[in-house]
């Protein structure tokens, strides 16, 4: 097998001398077992499949391998030398407190710009500045606050899902100890007074003590480490009261048997830990079976243009991209996969990934990362790998692009998770103080029962599971929502603004006639190739209408949003757009037109005859009953009379609006209390989509994928918009009902706990059951809502 590098000791080690099997070997120097990453690559990676919860004393040494560039490249999904993004699996994520802590890592390390938790997959996606913070420092930070990442060879291979078997081991040990302690406690329960039982009573108590040790210090260890590290980081997480309850039971029980004051509460202690862990195990199983992960590989409408010798330029869905495919990326389009630049002048804007707006110039042969946006005409690239659709999903959900939109529902959940623990501790202390004077024998049971029964997991899970299921339901109906908070924002809107061209009109059915001086062959070629680089709806329509021409490489391409396009090839220049942009004095307001000039000489215009989408009038008539409706169009008033006949009388029709005008219109009305839904084409309307409370981009099988919008709606489903809004409002009602149900659980449970009628072991059983019942309730309710939505036409 030859010599390979040992990441543990840094020496070369001859794996052929000590070979365990085909996939592992032992370093002769430090005797550490490794696994082979690839049969064709002798680079070996340190196997970190130890207990995920364990944090070694020499933890920095454990993660020294994260300083190796080749390993960093495998673990990071984006790395431009300054900004790195890595998704790390953290098995200890289990409640809203965990989510809040992990999504506020930037408060603990300024080098981290953002961190996003995927609760279902138990991972966190961390974006950080690699010049000030390394991947190793990020991992050490997570380990230091009790959320050590689980890093194994699967992170390099992308193979099987992570399996956290330590939870199964802990449940098994706690269950074994609980059963035996219960058996040994029977004489105490029934107060049996036989001589031999009295003789060995103290021995049995110490045996119960021995059984409790592995339960407290192994099975329940995570609660202590998580609580300690949270407090050390000045974070009061939900494990604090649980750890406190376990500690109180153990110390009180130990004191009782040492001083022969009683048998202690070892049965409650071991049962408590067992049922807590068992509940966590069943919660994980429940969450796995109720997965709401959006399967974009099945239905996401985003397409990219593939170039092949046999079929020419053909649109394909991004998940069909294979390594080696040649792709055409137009102006303002996102790069869907990592690849190599083959042709064209690339100016890439990676702000969608990093938040930095500075463009990066790339030359032929340079590597392009997925998520970059081409800003200077059309380029051709070769894909280095197939698309990882989940990466685009994460890109779309980047917090960088939602800073101006208040995520009020998440804030409410965060407030609950941060303040609930303080309230629970206060209730526990007050109740315990009372029972110390009223009946000291019940004080410890009351204290522990209160801490356990009042876990806010059920409250925290109702919103994610309700809104998460709605994302899945909407996706099946070709309405692709960015994240869960958008559903709540959608339910609150009171004003709907529509763009005209490409939104309420259908590009596929548009026709155009040319008036003016006949174009020469070279001008037609230049016109076709200039349109080839644009994604504007009129550009795409005209490109499809024109006859095919030879492909040429433009010397210059620039798209002026809301005005037009200009380009040059050799000594020829062309401008395409509005009359004023190309230098024409025409002021016709009769139809939608695209004007053309070459070498500063006006040539003519293409006049478009709009075809409005089927069912548009019915949609507006339904929407006008509850919402203020507005048409904001960049076109002239040529379609004014047609729209008046088609749309309700109260619809505002505003024309000749530039992109900045649309944005300012929305901003002004928001200051007046309007909650705005903007529906546009995703390019000229990017600013308006970003400014609105909810921005929806219409998709007609083109790459309109943009973090500027909050949702993508298949053009064929525009007439269902009213039903989608109603469904969003229904989801919020479900959340409110689940909040009420959770509150009812906690009030009843706290009553019995405070009055001393609830044993800690019963509380440990009821706590996970309440969480599971909330998840089941929200899932069933949203599924019923989805069925109703599916039947509406």
Tab-separated table of C-alpha atoms in Angstrom, residues 4-7 25 34-37 41-46 71 153:
chain	number	residue	atom	x	y	z
A	4	UNK	CA	1.131	7.461	3.835
A	5	UNK	CA	0.973	10.467	6.129
A	6	UNK	CA	-0.311	10.004	9.669
A	7	UNK	CA	-2.378	13.007	10.714
A	25	UNK	CA	-4.358	0.254	8.823
A	34	UNK	CA	-6.947	4.966	10.391
A	35	UNK	CA	-9.293	4.422	7.463
A	36	UNK	CA	-8.514	4.768	3.778
A	37	UNK	CA	-10.482	7.587	2.143
A	41	UNK	CA	-5.826	8.124	-3.119
A	42	UNK	CA	-3.490	7.013	-0.327
A	43	UNK	CA	-4.206	10.096	1.759
A	44	UNK	CA	-5.660	8.850	5.044
A	45	UNK	CA	-7.951	10.597	7.457
A	46	UNK	CA	-8.115	10.312	11.203
A	71	UNK	CA	-9.114	18.133	4.601
A	153	UNK	CA	-15.224	9.695	6.890
